[in-house]
Every structure is written in structure tokens, then in C-alpha cells.
């Protein structure tokens, strides 16, 4: 039986990804080999346990796949021989939860990055959160409705923010908070922090207060693999990453942990928080790791960063406020407040939702995002986040980034015409605007010159 309805929807999505510029930093376009592995018969198999130590029969082939995947991860991420590698966590959030479950007890304190400054939900988030431990977070732990992520219900979350002027991490301040709060775990890594992180310094801070240090490199895993970003393996106690962002693999995660913690991490993934792993995804991860060993992938990683830097500098020239003035990675965060768009009938300044929608109508898919010292909210934030992993996979370079920056600027100018409308009306009007339609056609033509296989 062919399910025409779903098949058509998949074809439509394939078309959408191809005719628009996918500029969401956490997305990418995988190779056909990765997609073949993920769509294979491996999805039928149950293989609870670990390679050569399973609870089900018939796993001799799956054992070889998982072993190969781990071997490749060791090579790609230069993981010390005595460190453990787990490739079974189903996603980045699960990998982080598995680490907490392995290292902490409920109620233990975690020091992580403040979500509106670019942290991640799986590092603990409650609302409203003052960013510091106190009465509020205690109440959260006791199970009030304020805990947004499960992690905030189970653990006492303390968070550090970026510096008000530089928007960079202030390591002295993190050290001060760590000394005062004495967390059991310190986490670095975020969804919208465009700069390299000082893993050595955070490792030292963690050690000085007797905490574990988890470096979450979900976003930059591919840039670490391509040797353009620093590698925390061997420095942090545990490293988690997703495989579906810059690493250009299927959805999944990898956990690297030092020898003394490796067994606890494995047991935490299974039987701690998961059942059977997705063997098809593990095969896909193995394929993407092989691809990541190639010279072509290194060139890709370098170009991804160069493209993001070019986009940042072109947008800066056009008067956009780029957080931290640029990027070391694949992503940039744009604070739109200086564009002075008066949004909706209340005329507020948090225009991220409006601009992200306008850009999508113009063929450029980004996402609305909170910015440090946010004055809006998560649903109506003041910024947008833009990333270059997918457009770089398409083969685009600096010239195309300059074109994209110009189009983004045009879209923001057009949006000003409609910004006093309520969102639904804004959405409708801007989707029909002649200038927007023209940009959408130009984007389509550009995309046709940079095909995706
Ligand atoms: C820093 C960080 N950690 C963890 C995750 C969670 O990944 P997943 O969506 O696979 O659960 C993300 C996803 O964006 C992330 O940015």
C-alpha cells in the first residue's frame, strides 16, 4: 500500500527545503548515504544493552555497527583511549538527562547558562527564574508549575548570564557564583552563544568547587570534528553533542565521558532512561562520522564559519546589531531592537516573531530568538538567530552571504510598512507584498544554482 497523502507531504517538505534558504543554525542537509542508513531495515531491530552484551538475540550485525560507530567517534573527536563513548541517546536532551541521572541525585545543584542568554532547556529552566538559586528555585524544585523543563523539577538550577556590555561569558563572575553556590555540576554550551568557550577555565572552576564539568557541544560538534572549534574532550568530565546539527548526521547524540564515569553514563542511558536504541540512527551516525573524517568535511566546517562571519559583517554594515559583534561559529544572533520597528497595536520593540515570519515568506527560513537582556518574551522575542550549516552544505560562499544579507535588510525595511498590524494580519499582508514576492523568486533562482542531493 502506498500512503499517497504522507508521500505527497514528504515531497512537499523536500521541495520546501530545496527552494528556500534554510538558515536555522540547528538544521542541516544529510547525505543520501546517511538517509539510506536511517531508512533501512535496522529500524526493525531491538537491541537493548550494549555491543556484545544484549538482552535480545540476533544482534551480531547491530553489534558491529555500534562498535564501528564508537570507533569512528573516538577518531573524529580525538577521544582519549580510556574515555567511554555512548552513541545510544536518542537526542541531545536525552543525552544531557542521562548525564545528570548518572552523576547527580535529585535536588543537587546545577550551574548552567541562563536560557534567554542562549542556554538550553535541557540545562534546566523555570519561569520566572531570577538566574540565581533562592526561594524561587527552591519552590520550583518542590514541584510548582513554574518548572518548564523536567530538569528544573528534579534539580536545583542556578544560572549564569553573559556580561551586560560585552555579551560574553564573564568567567570571573561564573567563578564567583560557583564558589558561592557550590554546584555539583557546571554546564557550558548553548543554542545561541556565538563565541568559543574557555573549556580549560570552566574545568578549573568546576574542580575548585568539587563539581563535575559537562561541556555540551550540541551545536558546534561538526566544527569540532572539522577542527575549526576547540575540543573539550579530555578537558571536561563529560561531553555531550547532537549529531544532527553541524555534524550533518541523523537525529541522535553522542556522550563522551572520562573513564571513572563511563559505566555510570552507559547504565544511565540504558536501563536508566531509555529502552532500545535506534539502530538505524546509530548506523546513520556512523556514516556521518566517516564523512566527517574527510578533507572535504574540514573544508565544509571552515567555510561554514567563514560564511557566518561574512553574513555577520555584511549585516553589521547594514546597521544590524550583531551580538558580540560577530561569531566564531556557524551562527549569529541579531538583536532587532535598534531597528525601531513598532510592533502591533502596542508598538513594542520585540519584533523577532514578525521578522522571522517575513523572512520565511521571502524564502529565508530563520528562527525568532531571545537575546541577552531580553525585554520581550520567548514567544515574542527581540531577536532572530541565523545559521550557515545548510547553505554551506549547498556550496554557497561569501558572495552568496552578501546577497542574503542584502535581502534580509530589504525584508526588514518592507516589514516596517506593516509592523503596526496584529500578527495574523501582518502575516497575510506581507506574504502578498510585491517586494517580498520578488525576493522569494530571487532566492528560488539562487537555490536552483546550489542543488541538494
Ligand atoms: C546546547 C544544546 N543542548 C542540547 C540540545 C538538545 O538537542 P535535541 O533537540 O536533540 O534534544 C540542543 C538543541 O538545540 C542544544 O542547542
Coordinates of C-alpha atoms and ligand atoms in Angstrom, one line a residue:
X1 CA 0.0 0.0 0.0
X2 CA 1.3 3.5 -0.8
X3 CA 0.2 6.2 1.5
X4 CA -0.1 8.9 -1.1
X5 CA -1.1 11.5 1.4
X6 CA 2.0 11.2 3.5
X7 CA 4.2 10.7 0.4
X8 CA 3.0 13.9 -1.0
X9 CA 3.6 15.8 2.2
X10 CA 7.2 14.4 2.3
X11 CA 7.7 15.5 -1.3
X12 CA 6.3 19.0 -0.4
X13 CA 8.8 19.2 2.5
X14 CA 11.6 18.1 0.2
X15 CA 10.7 20.9 -2.1
X16 CA 10.4 23.5 0.7
X17 CA 13.9 22.6 2.0
X18 CA 15.2 23.0 -1.5
X19 CA 13.6 26.1 -2.8
X20 CA 14.2 28.2 0.3
X21 CA 17.4 29.1 2.2
X22 CA 17.4 27.1 5.4
X23 CA 19.1 29.4 7.8
X24 CA 18.3 27.8 11.1
X25 CA 21.6 27.0 12.8
X26 CA 20.5 23.7 14.3
X27 CA 19.5 22.2 11.0
X28 CA 21.4 20.8 8.1
X29 CA 21.0 18.6 5.0
X30 CA 22.4 15.0 5.3
X31 CA 24.0 12.9 2.5
X32 CA 22.0 10.2 0.7
X33 CA 24.2 7.6 2.5
X34 CA 23.1 8.9 5.9
X35 CA 19.4 8.9 4.8
X36 CA 19.7 5.4 3.4
X37 CA 21.1 4.1 6.7
X38 CA 18.3 5.8 8.7
X39 CA 15.6 4.5 6.4
X40 CA 17.0 0.9 6.5
X41 CA 15.7 -2.3 8.0
X42 CA 17.8 -1.6 11.0
X43 CA 14.8 0.2 12.4
X44 CA 13.1 -3.2 12.9
X45 CA 15.7 -4.5 15.4
X46 CA 15.6 -4.4 19.2
X47 CA 19.0 -4.3 20.9
X48 CA 18.7 -3.2 24.5
X49 CA 22.1 -3.4 26.1
X50 CA 25.4 -2.5 24.6
X51 CA 27.6 -4.1 21.8
X52 CA 28.2 -7.8 22.6
X53 CA 26.1 -7.5 25.8
X54 CA 22.4 -7.5 24.6
X55 CA 19.1 -8.6 26.1
X56 CA 17.9 -9.9 22.7
X57 CA 19.2 -12.4 20.2
X58 CA 20.1 -11.6 16.6
X59 CA 22.3 -8.6 17.3
X60 CA 25.6 -9.7 15.8
X61 CA 25.3 -7.2 12.9
X62 CA 24.0 -4.4 15.1
X63 CA 26.9 -5.1 17.4
X64 CA 29.3 -4.5 14.5
X65 CA 27.5 -1.3 13.5
X66 CA 27.6 0.2 17.1
X67 CA 31.2 -0.8 17.6
X68 CA 32.2 0.8 14.3
X69 CA 30.2 4.0 15.2
X70 CA 32.0 4.2 18.6
X71 CA 35.4 3.6 16.9
X72 CA 34.8 6.4 14.4
X73 CA 33.6 8.8 17.1
X74 CA 36.8 8.2 19.0
X75 CA 38.8 9.1 16.0
X76 CA 36.8 12.1 14.9
X77 CA 36.7 13.7 18.4
X78 CA 40.2 12.6 19.4
X79 CA 38.7 10.9 22.5
X80 CA 41.4 9.6 24.9
X81 CA 41.6 5.8 24.8
X82 CA 40.4 5.4 28.4
X83 CA 37.3 7.5 27.9
X84 CA 33.9 6.0 27.3
X85 CA 31.7 6.7 24.3
X86 CA 27.9 6.2 24.2
X87 CA 26.0 6.6 20.9
X88 CA 22.6 5.4 22.1
X89 CA 21.0 8.6 23.5
X90 CA 18.1 9.4 21.2
X91 CA 18.7 13.2 21.2
X92 CA 20.7 15.9 22.8
X93 CA 18.2 16.5 25.6
X94 CA 18.2 12.8 26.5
X95 CA 22.0 12.7 26.5
X96 CA 22.0 15.6 29.0
X97 CA 19.4 14.0 31.2
X98 CA 21.3 10.7 31.1
X99 CA 24.4 12.5 32.3
X100 CA 22.5 14.2 35.2
X101 CA 21.0 10.8 36.1
X102 CA 24.5 9.3 36.2
X103 CA 26.2 12.0 38.2
X104 CA 23.6 13.6 40.4
X105 CA 20.9 12.9 42.9
X106 CA 17.5 14.6 42.8
X107 CA 17.8 18.1 44.4
X108 CA 21.5 18.5 43.6
X109 CA 22.6 21.9 42.3
X110 CA 23.4 22.5 38.6
X111 CA 25.1 25.7 37.4
X112 CA 24.2 26.4 33.8
X113 CA 23.8 29.2 31.3
X114 CA 20.7 31.4 31.5
X115 CA 18.2 30.4 28.8
X116 CA 17.3 33.8 27.5
X117 CA 21.1 34.5 27.0
X118 CA 21.3 31.4 24.8
X119 CA 21.3 28.4 27.2
X120 CA 19.2 25.3 26.6
X121 CA 16.0 24.0 28.2
X122 CA 17.7 20.7 29.0
X123 CA 20.2 22.6 31.2
X124 CA 17.2 23.4 33.5
X125 CA 14.7 26.2 33.1
X126 CA 11.9 27.5 35.2
X127 CA 9.8 30.6 34.8
X128 CA 10.1 33.2 36.0
X129 CA 13.6 32.5 37.0
X130 CA 15.9 35.0 38.6
X131 CA 19.0 33.2 37.4
X132 CA 20.2 32.6 40.9
X133 CA 19.3 29.9 43.4
X134 CA 17.0 31.1 46.2
X135 CA 13.5 30.9 47.4
X136 CA 12.1 30.9 43.9
X137 CA 14.1 27.9 42.6
X138 CA 13.5 26.0 45.8
X139 CA 9.8 26.3 45.2
X140 CA 10.4 25.2 41.7
X141 CA 12.1 22.1 42.9
X142 CA 9.2 21.3 45.1
X143 CA 7.1 20.9 42.0
X144 CA 5.2 24.1 41.4
X145 CA 4.0 24.7 37.8
X146 CA 6.9 27.1 37.3
X147 CA 9.4 24.4 36.2
X148 CA 9.3 24.5 32.5
X149 CA 11.7 21.6 31.9
X150 CA 11.8 18.3 33.8
X151 CA 15.4 19.0 34.7
X152 CA 14.3 22.1 36.7
X153 CA 11.8 19.9 38.7
X154 CA 14.5 17.4 39.6
X155 CA 17.5 19.6 40.3
X156 CA 18.2 22.9 41.9
X157 CA 19.1 25.2 38.9
X158 CA 21.4 28.2 39.3
X159 CA 22.2 30.1 36.1
X160 CA 25.0 32.5 34.9
X161 CA 24.4 35.3 32.5
X162 CA 26.6 37.0 29.9
X163 CA 28.2 40.3 30.7
X164 CA 25.9 43.3 30.1
X165 CA 28.3 45.2 27.9
X166 CA 30.3 42.6 26.0
X167 CA 27.5 39.9 25.9
X168 CA 30.3 37.4 26.5
X169 CA 30.7 35.0 29.4
X170 CA 32.3 36.6 32.3
X171 CA 34.4 33.7 33.8
X172 CA 35.3 35.7 36.9
X173 CA 31.6 36.1 37.6
X174 CA 30.9 32.4 36.9
X175 CA 33.7 31.5 39.3
X176 CA 32.2 33.8 42.0
X177 CA 28.7 32.2 41.6
X178 CA 30.3 28.7 41.6
X179 CA 32.2 29.5 44.9
X180 CA 29.0 30.9 46.5
X181 CA 26.5 28.2 45.3
X182 CA 28.8 25.2 45.3
X183 CA 27.0 23.3 42.5
X184 CA 27.6 19.6 41.9
X185 CA 27.6 20.1 38.1
X186 CA 28.7 23.0 35.9
X187 CA 27.4 23.1 32.3
X188 CA 28.6 25.1 29.3
X189 CA 27.1 25.2 25.9
X190 CA 24.2 26.9 24.4
X191 CA 21.9 27.4 21.5
X192 CA 22.7 30.9 20.6
X193 CA 26.1 31.8 22.0
X194 CA 28.2 32.7 19.0
X195 CA 31.7 32.6 20.6
X196 CA 34.2 29.9 21.6
X197 CA 34.0 28.8 25.2
X198 CA 37.0 28.6 27.5
X199 CA 36.8 24.9 28.5
X200 CA 40.0 24.9 30.5
X201 CA 38.9 27.8 32.7
X202 CA 35.5 26.2 33.3
X203 CA 37.2 22.9 34.0
X204 CA 39.3 24.6 36.6
X205 CA 36.4 26.4 38.2
X206 CA 34.5 23.1 38.4
X207 CA 37.5 21.4 40.0
X208 CA 38.0 24.2 42.5
X209 CA 34.4 23.7 43.9
X210 CA 34.3 19.9 43.6
X211 CA 31.8 19.9 40.7
X212 CA 31.7 17.8 37.6
X213 CA 32.0 19.8 34.3
X214 CA 29.8 18.9 31.4
X215 CA 30.6 20.6 28.0
X216 CA 27.5 20.4 25.8
X217 CA 28.7 20.9 22.2
X218 CA 25.4 20.1 20.6
X219 CA 25.7 23.0 18.1
X220 CA 29.4 23.0 17.3
X221 CA 30.1 19.2 17.1
X222 CA 30.7 19.4 13.4
X223 CA 33.0 22.4 13.8
X224 CA 35.0 20.5 16.4
X225 CA 35.1 17.5 14.1
X226 CA 36.3 19.8 11.3
X227 CA 39.0 21.2 13.6
X228 CA 37.7 24.8 13.5
X229 CA 36.4 24.9 17.0
X230 CA 38.1 23.9 20.3
X231 CA 37.6 20.4 21.5
X232 CA 36.6 19.8 25.2
X233 CA 37.2 16.0 25.1
X234 CA 39.9 15.3 27.7
X235 CA 39.2 18.6 29.5
X236 CA 35.6 18.4 30.7
X237 CA 34.5 15.4 32.7
X238 CA 31.7 14.7 30.2
X239 CA 31.0 16.0 26.7
X240 CA 27.5 15.7 25.1
X241 CA 26.7 16.6 21.5
X242 CA 23.9 16.2 19.0
X243 CA 24.6 14.5 15.6
X244 CA 22.1 16.4 13.5
X245 CA 23.3 20.0 13.5
X246 CA 26.8 21.0 12.2
X247 CA 27.9 17.3 12.3
X248 CA 25.5 16.7 9.4
X249 CA 24.1 13.4 10.6
X250 CA 20.7 12.0 11.6
X251 CA 19.0 12.9 14.8
X252 CA 20.9 11.5 17.8
X253 CA 23.5 12.2 20.3
X254 CA 27.0 11.1 21.4
X255 CA 28.2 11.2 25.0
X256 CA 32.0 11.1 25.8
X257 CA 32.9 10.6 29.4
X258 CA 36.1 10.0 31.4
X259 CA 36.9 6.5 32.4
X260 CA 35.6 6.8 36.0
X261 CA 32.2 7.9 34.8
X262 CA 31.7 5.9 31.6
X263 CA 30.0 2.9 33.2
X264 CA 27.5 5.1 35.1
X265 CA 26.7 7.0 31.9
X266 CA 26.1 3.8 29.9
X267 CA 23.9 2.4 32.6
X268 CA 22.1 5.7 32.9
X269 CA 21.2 5.7 29.1
X270 CA 20.0 2.1 29.4
X271 CA 18.4 0.9 31.6
X272 CA 18.2 4.3 33.3
X273 CA 16.2 6.5 30.9
X274 CA 15.8 4.7 27.6
X275 CA 14.7 1.3 26.2
X276 CA 16.0 0.0 22.9
X277 CA 18.4 2.3 20.9
X278 CA 17.5 3.4 17.3
X279 CA 20.0 1.2 15.5
X280 CA 19.1 2.8 12.1
X281 CA 20.1 6.2 13.5
X282 CA 23.3 4.8 15.0
X283 CA 24.2 3.5 11.5
X284 CA 23.5 6.9 10.2
X285 CA 25.7 8.5 12.8
X286 CA 28.5 6.0 11.8
X287 CA 28.1 7.2 8.2
X288 CA 28.2 10.9 9.1
X289 CA 31.3 10.3 11.2
X290 CA 33.1 8.7 8.3
X291 CA 32.2 11.7 6.2
X292 CA 33.4 14.0 8.9
X293 CA 36.9 12.4 8.6
X294 CA 37.3 13.6 5.1
X295 CA 39.2 16.7 3.9
X296 CA 36.0 17.8 2.2
X297 CA 34.3 18.0 5.6
X298 CA 37.1 20.1 7.1
X299 CA 36.7 22.5 4.2
X300 CA 33.0 22.5 4.8
X301 CA 33.4 23.3 8.5
X302 CA 35.9 26.1 7.7
X303 CA 33.5 27.6 5.1
X304 CA 30.5 27.3 7.4
X305 CA 32.3 29.6 9.9
X306 CA 33.6 32.0 7.1
X307 CA 30.1 32.2 5.8
X308 CA 28.6 33.1 9.2
X309 CA 31.4 35.7 9.7
X310 CA 30.7 37.3 6.3
X311 CA 26.9 37.3 7.0
X312 CA 27.6 39.0 10.3
X313 CA 29.9 41.6 8.9
X314 CA 27.5 42.4 6.0
X315 CA 24.5 42.7 8.3
X316 CA 26.6 44.9 10.6
X317 CA 27.4 47.3 7.7
X318 CA 23.6 47.5 7.1
X319 CA 23.1 48.7 10.7
X320 CA 22.1 45.4 12.3
X321 CA 23.1 44.8 15.9
X322 CA 25.1 41.5 15.8
X323 CA 25.5 40.1 19.3
X324 CA 29.2 40.2 20.4
X325 CA 30.0 41.9 17.1
X326 CA 30.4 38.7 15.1
X327 CA 30.9 34.9 15.5
X328 CA 33.5 32.2 15.9
X329 CA 31.0 29.6 14.8
X330 CA 28.1 28.8 12.4
X331 CA 25.5 31.1 14.0
X332 CA 24.8 34.7 14.6
X333 CA 22.3 36.3 16.8
X334 CA 20.7 39.6 15.7
X335 CA 19.1 42.0 18.2
X336 CA 16.5 43.8 16.2
X337 CA 15.6 46.4 18.9
X338 CA 17.8 49.1 17.3
X339 CA 15.7 48.7 14.1
X340 CA 13.0 50.5 15.9
X341 CA 10.1 48.5 14.5
X342 CA 6.9 49.4 16.4
X343 CA 5.2 46.1 16.6
X344 CA 1.5 45.5 16.8
X345 CA -1.0 48.0 18.2
X346 CA 1.0 48.3 21.4
X347 CA 4.1 49.4 19.4
X348 CA 6.6 47.3 21.3
X349 CA 10.1 46.6 20.1
X350 CA 10.2 42.8 20.3
X351 CA 9.9 42.1 16.6
X352 CA 11.6 38.7 16.3
X353 CA 8.4 36.8 15.6
X354 CA 7.3 39.3 12.9
X355 CA 10.7 39.4 11.1
X356 CA 11.2 35.7 11.2
X357 CA 7.8 35.2 9.5
X358 CA 8.5 38.0 7.0
X359 CA 11.9 36.4 6.1
X360 CA 10.2 33.0 5.7
X361 CA 7.8 34.5 3.2
X362 CA 10.8 35.9 1.4
X363 CA 12.3 32.4 1.2
X364 CA 14.7 32.7 4.1
X365 CA 13.9 30.4 7.0
X366 CA 15.3 31.5 10.3
X367 CA 14.0 31.5 13.8
X368 CA 12.9 34.1 16.3
X369 CA 15.1 34.1 19.4
X370 CA 15.6 35.7 22.7
X371 CA 18.6 38.0 23.1
X372 CA 20.6 38.7 26.3
X373 CA 18.7 41.2 28.5
X374 CA 15.6 40.4 26.6
X375 CA 12.7 42.9 27.0
X376 CA 10.1 40.7 25.2
X377 CA 9.3 37.1 25.9
X378 CA 10.1 33.6 24.5
X379 CA 7.1 33.8 22.1
X380 CA 7.7 37.4 21.2
X381 CA 11.5 37.9 21.5
X382 CA 13.6 40.7 20.3
X383 CA 15.9 38.8 18.0
X384 CA 16.5 36.3 15.3
X385 CA 19.1 33.6 15.0
X386 CA 20.7 32.8 11.7
X387 CA 23.0 29.9 10.8
X388 CA 25.0 28.8 7.9
X389 CA 25.3 25.0 8.1
X390 CA 22.7 24.2 5.4
X391 CA 23.6 26.9 2.9
X392 CA 27.2 25.9 3.2
X393 CA 26.3 22.3 2.5
X394 CA 24.7 23.6 -0.7
X395 CA 28.1 25.0 -1.7
X396 CA 27.3 28.7 -1.0
X397 CA 30.2 31.0 -0.2
X398 CA 30.9 34.6 0.8
X399 CA 29.3 36.2 -2.3
X400 CA 26.0 34.5 -1.6
X401 CA 26.2 35.6 2.0
X402 CA 26.5 39.2 0.9
X403 CA 23.4 38.7 -1.2
X404 CA 21.5 37.1 1.6
X405 CA 22.4 40.0 4.0
X406 CA 21.1 42.5 1.4
X407 CA 17.8 40.6 1.1
X408 CA 17.4 40.3 4.9
X409 CA 17.8 44.1 5.1
X410 CA 15.2 44.6 2.4
X411 CA 12.7 42.4 4.2
X412 CA 13.1 44.3 7.4
X413 CA 12.5 47.6 5.6
X414 CA 9.3 46.1 4.0
X415 CA 8.2 44.8 7.4
X416 CA 8.2 48.3 8.7
X417 CA 5.3 49.2 6.4
X418 CA 3.1 46.5 8.1
X419 CA 4.5 46.3 11.6
X420 CA 1.7 48.1 13.4
X421 CA -0.7 45.3 12.3
X422 CA -1.5 42.4 14.6
X423 CA 0.4 39.3 13.8
X424 CA -2.2 37.4 11.7
X425 CA -2.9 40.5 9.5
X426 CA 0.9 41.2 9.2
X427 CA 1.5 37.6 8.1
X428 CA -1.2 37.9 5.5
X429 CA -0.2 41.3 4.1
X430 CA 3.5 40.7 4.0
X431 CA 3.1 37.3 2.3
X432 CA 1.4 39.2 -0.7
X433 CA 3.8 42.1 -0.8
X434 CA 5.3 42.6 -4.2
X435 CA 8.8 43.2 -3.0
X436 CA 8.7 40.1 -0.8
X437 CA 7.5 38.0 -3.7
X438 CA 10.3 39.4 -5.8
X439 CA 12.9 38.4 -3.2
X440 CA 11.3 35.0 -2.9
X441 CA 11.8 34.5 -6.6
X442 CA 15.4 35.6 -6.4
X443 CA 16.1 33.2 -3.6
X444 CA 14.5 30.4 -5.6
X445 CA 16.8 31.1 -8.5
X446 CA 19.8 31.2 -6.2
X447 CA 18.8 27.9 -4.7
X448 CA 18.4 26.3 -8.2
X449 CA 22.1 27.0 -8.7
X450 CA 23.1 25.3 -5.5
X451 CA 21.3 22.0 -5.6
X452 CA 20.9 19.5 -2.8
X453 CA 21.3 15.8 -3.4
Ligands
LIG1 C1 23.1 23.2 23.6 C2 22.0 22.2 23.3 N1 21.9 21.1 24.0 C3 21.0 20.2 23.8 C4 20.1 20.3 22.7 C5 19.0 19.3 22.6 O1 19.0 18.6 21.5 P1 17.7 17.8 21.0 O2 16.8 18.8 20.3 O3 18.3 16.8 20.1 O4 17.1 17.2 22.2 C6 20.2 21.4 21.9 C7 19.3 21.6 20.8 O5 19.1 22.6 20.2 C8 21.2 22.4 22.2 O6 21.3 23.5 21.4

